[in-house]
Coordinates of N, CA, C and O in Angstrom, one line a residue:
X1 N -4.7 27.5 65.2 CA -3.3 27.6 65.3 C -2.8 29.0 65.6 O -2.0 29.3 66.5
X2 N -3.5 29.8 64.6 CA -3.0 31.4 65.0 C -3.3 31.7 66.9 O -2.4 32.1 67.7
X3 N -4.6 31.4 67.2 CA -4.8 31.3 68.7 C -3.7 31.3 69.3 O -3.1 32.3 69.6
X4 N -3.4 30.3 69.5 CA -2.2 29.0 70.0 C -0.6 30.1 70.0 O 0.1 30.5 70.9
X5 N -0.6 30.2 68.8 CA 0.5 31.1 68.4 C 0.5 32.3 69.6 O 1.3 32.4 70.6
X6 N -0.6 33.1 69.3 CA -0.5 34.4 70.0 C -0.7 34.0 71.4 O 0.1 34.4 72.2
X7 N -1.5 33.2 71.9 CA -1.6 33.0 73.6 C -0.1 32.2 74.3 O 0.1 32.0 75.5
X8 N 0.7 31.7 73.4 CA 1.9 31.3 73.4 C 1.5 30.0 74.5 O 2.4 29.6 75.4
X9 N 0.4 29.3 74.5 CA 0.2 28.2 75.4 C -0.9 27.6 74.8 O -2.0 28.2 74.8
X10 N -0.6 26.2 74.1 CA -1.9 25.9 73.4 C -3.1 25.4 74.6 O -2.9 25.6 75.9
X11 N -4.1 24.9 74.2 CA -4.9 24.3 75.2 C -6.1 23.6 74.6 O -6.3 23.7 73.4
X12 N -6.7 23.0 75.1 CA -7.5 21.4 74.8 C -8.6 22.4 74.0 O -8.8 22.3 72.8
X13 N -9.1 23.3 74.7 CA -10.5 24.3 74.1 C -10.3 25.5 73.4 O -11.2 26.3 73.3
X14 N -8.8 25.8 72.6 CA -8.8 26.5 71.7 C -9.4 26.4 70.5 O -9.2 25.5 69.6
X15 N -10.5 27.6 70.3 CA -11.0 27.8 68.9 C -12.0 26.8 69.1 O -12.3 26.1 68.2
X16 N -12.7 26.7 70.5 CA -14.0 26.7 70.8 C -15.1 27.5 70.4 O -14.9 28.7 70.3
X17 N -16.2 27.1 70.2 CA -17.3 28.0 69.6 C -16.9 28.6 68.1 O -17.6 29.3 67.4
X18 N -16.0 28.3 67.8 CA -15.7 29.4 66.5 C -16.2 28.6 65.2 O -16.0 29.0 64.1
X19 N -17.2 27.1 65.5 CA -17.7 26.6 64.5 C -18.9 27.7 64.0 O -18.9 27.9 62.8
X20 N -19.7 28.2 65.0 CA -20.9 29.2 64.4 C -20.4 30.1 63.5 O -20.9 30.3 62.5
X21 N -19.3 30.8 64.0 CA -18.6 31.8 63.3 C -18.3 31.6 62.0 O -18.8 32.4 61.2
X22 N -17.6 30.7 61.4 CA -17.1 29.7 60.3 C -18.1 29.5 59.3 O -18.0 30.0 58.1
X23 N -19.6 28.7 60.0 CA -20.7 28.6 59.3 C -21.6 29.9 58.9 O -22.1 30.1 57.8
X24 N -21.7 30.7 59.9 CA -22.0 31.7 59.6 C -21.4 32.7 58.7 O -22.2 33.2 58.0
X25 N -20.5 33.0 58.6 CA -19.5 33.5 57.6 C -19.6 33.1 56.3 O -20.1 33.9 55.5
X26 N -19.2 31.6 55.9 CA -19.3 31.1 54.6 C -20.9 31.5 54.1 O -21.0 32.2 53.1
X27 N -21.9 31.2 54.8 CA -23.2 31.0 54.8 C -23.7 32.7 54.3 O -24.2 32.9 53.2
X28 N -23.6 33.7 55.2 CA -23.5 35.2 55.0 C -22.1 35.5 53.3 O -22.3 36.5 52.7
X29 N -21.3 34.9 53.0 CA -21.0 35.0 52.0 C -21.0 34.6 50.7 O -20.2 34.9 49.8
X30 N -22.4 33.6 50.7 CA -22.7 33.3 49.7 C -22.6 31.8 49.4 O -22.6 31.6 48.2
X31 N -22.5 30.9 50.3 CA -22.0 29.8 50.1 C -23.5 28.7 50.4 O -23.1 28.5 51.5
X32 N -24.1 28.3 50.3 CA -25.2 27.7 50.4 C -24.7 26.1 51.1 O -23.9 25.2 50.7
X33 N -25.6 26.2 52.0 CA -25.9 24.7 52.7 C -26.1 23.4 52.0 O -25.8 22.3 52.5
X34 N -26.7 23.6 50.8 CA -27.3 23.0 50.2 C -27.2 22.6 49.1 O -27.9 21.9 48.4
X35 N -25.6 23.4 48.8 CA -25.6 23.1 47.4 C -23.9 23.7 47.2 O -23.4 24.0 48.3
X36 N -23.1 23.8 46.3 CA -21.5 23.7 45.9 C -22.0 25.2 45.4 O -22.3 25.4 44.2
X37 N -22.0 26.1 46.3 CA -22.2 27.3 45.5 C -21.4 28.3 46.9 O -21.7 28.1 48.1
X38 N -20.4 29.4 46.2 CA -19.8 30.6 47.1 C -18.5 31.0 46.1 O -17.9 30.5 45.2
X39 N -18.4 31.9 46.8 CA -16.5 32.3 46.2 C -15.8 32.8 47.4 O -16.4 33.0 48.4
X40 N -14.6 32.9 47.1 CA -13.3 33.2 48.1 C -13.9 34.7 48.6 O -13.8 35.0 49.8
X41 N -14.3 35.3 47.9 CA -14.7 37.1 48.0 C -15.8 36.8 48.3 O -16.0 37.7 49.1
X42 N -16.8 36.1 48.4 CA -17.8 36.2 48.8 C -17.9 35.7 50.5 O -18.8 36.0 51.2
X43 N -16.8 35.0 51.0 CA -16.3 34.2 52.2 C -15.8 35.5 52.6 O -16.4 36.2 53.4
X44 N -14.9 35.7 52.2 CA -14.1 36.7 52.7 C -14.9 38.3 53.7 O -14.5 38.9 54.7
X45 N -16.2 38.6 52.7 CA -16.6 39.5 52.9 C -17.8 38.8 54.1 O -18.1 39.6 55.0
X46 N -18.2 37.6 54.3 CA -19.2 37.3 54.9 C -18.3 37.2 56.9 O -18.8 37.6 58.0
X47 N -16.7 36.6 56.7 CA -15.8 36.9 57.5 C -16.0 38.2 57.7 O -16.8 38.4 58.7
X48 N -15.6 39.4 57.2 CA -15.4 40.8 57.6 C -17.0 41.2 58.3 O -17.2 41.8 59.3
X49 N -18.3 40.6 57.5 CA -19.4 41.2 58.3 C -19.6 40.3 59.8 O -20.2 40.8 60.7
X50 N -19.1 39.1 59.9 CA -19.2 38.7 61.0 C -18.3 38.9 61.9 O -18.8 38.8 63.0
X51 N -16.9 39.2 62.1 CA -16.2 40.0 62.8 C -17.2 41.3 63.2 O -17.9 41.3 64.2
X52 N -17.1 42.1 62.5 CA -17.8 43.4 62.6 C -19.0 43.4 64.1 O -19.0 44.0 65.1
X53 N -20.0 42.5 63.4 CA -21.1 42.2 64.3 C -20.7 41.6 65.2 O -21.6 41.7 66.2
X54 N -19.7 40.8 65.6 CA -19.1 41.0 67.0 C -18.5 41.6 67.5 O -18.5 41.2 68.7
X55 N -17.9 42.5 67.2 CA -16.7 43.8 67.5 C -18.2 45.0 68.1 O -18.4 45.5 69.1
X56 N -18.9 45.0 67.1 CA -20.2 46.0 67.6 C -20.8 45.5 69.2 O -20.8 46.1 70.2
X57 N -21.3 43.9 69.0 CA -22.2 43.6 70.4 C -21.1 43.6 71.5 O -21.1 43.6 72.7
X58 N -20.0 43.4 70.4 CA -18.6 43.6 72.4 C -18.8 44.5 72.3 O -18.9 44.7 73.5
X59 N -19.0 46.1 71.7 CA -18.7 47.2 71.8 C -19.6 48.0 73.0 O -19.3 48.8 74.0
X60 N -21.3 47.3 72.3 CA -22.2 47.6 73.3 C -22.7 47.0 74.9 O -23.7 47.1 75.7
X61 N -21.7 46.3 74.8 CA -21.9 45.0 76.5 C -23.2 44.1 76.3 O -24.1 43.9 77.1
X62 N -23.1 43.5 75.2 CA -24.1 42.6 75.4 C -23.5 40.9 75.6 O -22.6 40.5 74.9
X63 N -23.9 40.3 76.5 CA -23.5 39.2 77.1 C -23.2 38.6 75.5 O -23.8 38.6 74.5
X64 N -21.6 37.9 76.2 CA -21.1 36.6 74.9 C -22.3 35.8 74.4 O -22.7 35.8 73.2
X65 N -23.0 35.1 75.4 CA -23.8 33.7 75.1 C -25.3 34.3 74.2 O -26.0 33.7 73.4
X66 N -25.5 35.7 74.6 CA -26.3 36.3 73.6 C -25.5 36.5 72.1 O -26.3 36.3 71.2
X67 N -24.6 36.8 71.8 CA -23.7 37.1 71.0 C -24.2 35.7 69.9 O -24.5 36.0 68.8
X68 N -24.2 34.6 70.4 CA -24.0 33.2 69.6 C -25.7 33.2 69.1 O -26.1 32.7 68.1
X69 N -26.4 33.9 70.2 CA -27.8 33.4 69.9 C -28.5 34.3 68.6 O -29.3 33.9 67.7
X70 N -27.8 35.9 69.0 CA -28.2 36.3 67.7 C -27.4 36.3 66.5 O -27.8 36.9 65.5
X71 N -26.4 35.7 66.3 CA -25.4 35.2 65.0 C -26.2 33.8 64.5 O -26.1 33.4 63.4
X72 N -27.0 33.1 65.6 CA -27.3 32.0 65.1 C -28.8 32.0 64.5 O -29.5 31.2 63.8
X73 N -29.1 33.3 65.1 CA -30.6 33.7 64.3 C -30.6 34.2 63.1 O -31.4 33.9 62.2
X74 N -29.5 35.1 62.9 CA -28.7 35.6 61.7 C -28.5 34.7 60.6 O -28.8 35.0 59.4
X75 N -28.0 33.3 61.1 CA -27.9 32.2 60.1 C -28.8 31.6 60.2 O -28.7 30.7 59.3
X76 N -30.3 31.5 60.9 CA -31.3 30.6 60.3 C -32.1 31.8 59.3 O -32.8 31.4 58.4
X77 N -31.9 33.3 59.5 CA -32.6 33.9 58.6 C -32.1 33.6 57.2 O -32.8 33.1 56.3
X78 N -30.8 34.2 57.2 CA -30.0 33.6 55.8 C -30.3 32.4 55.4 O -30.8 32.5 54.3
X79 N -30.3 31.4 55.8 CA -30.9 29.8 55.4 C -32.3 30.2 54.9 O -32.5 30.0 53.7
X80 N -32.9 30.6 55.4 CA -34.8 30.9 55.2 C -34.2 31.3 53.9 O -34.2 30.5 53.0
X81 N -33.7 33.0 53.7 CA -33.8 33.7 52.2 C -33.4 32.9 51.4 O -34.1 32.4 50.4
X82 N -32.1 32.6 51.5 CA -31.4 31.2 50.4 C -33.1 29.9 50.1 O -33.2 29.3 49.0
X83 N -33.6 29.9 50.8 CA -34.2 28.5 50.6 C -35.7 29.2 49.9 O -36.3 28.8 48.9
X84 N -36.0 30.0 50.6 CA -37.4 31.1 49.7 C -36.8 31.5 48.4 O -37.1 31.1 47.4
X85 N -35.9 32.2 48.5 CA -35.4 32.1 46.8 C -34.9 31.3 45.9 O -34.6 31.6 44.7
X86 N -34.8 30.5 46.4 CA -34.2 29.0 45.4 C -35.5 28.7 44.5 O -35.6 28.8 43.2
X87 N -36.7 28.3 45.7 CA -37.8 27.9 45.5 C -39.1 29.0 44.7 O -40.1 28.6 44.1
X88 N -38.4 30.2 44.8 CA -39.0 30.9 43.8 C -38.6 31.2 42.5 O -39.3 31.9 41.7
X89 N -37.1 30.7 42.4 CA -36.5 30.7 41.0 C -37.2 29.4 40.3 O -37.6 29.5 39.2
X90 N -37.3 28.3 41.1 CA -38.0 27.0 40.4 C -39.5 27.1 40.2 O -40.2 26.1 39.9
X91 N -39.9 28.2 40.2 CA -41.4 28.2 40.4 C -41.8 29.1 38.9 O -42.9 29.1 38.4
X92 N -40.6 29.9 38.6 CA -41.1 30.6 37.7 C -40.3 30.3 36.3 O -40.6 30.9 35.3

């Protein structure tokens, strides 16, 4: 809606792609895939580092469609640590 707002012309593909961003965000702030676990501050801060990391790869010209590929490597790493340490809190 904010989009929409500022481009002052809505359109069919506004706030495309911005599902990775979303997931990734919550996910980088602590929110687990897998389970009812995050906080508002922990969202909040995972938002601020994924802005960031895109404000950086726009900063250095690295192509958009790479932009998604390493945000999405980013979120399968985070998935991995969340799921290695779960499994090593149940182990011990």
């Amino acid at each position: 809606m904010l989009t929409c707002r500022f481009r002052h012309l809505p359109t069919p593909n506004a706030g495309t792609s911005y599902e990775l961003d979303a997931i990734s965000a919550a996910v980088l702030g602590g929110a687990s895939l897998f389970g009812a676990r995050g906080s508002i501050v922990g969202t909040f801060l995972g938002v601020l580092l994924v802005n960031m990391l895109a404000t950086g790869i726009d900063l250095i010209n690295i192509d958009p469609h790479m932009q998604q590929v390493i945000e999405g490597a980013l979120l399968i790493a985070i998935v991995w640590m969340d799921q290695w340490r779960k499994r090593r809190l149940q182990s011990v």
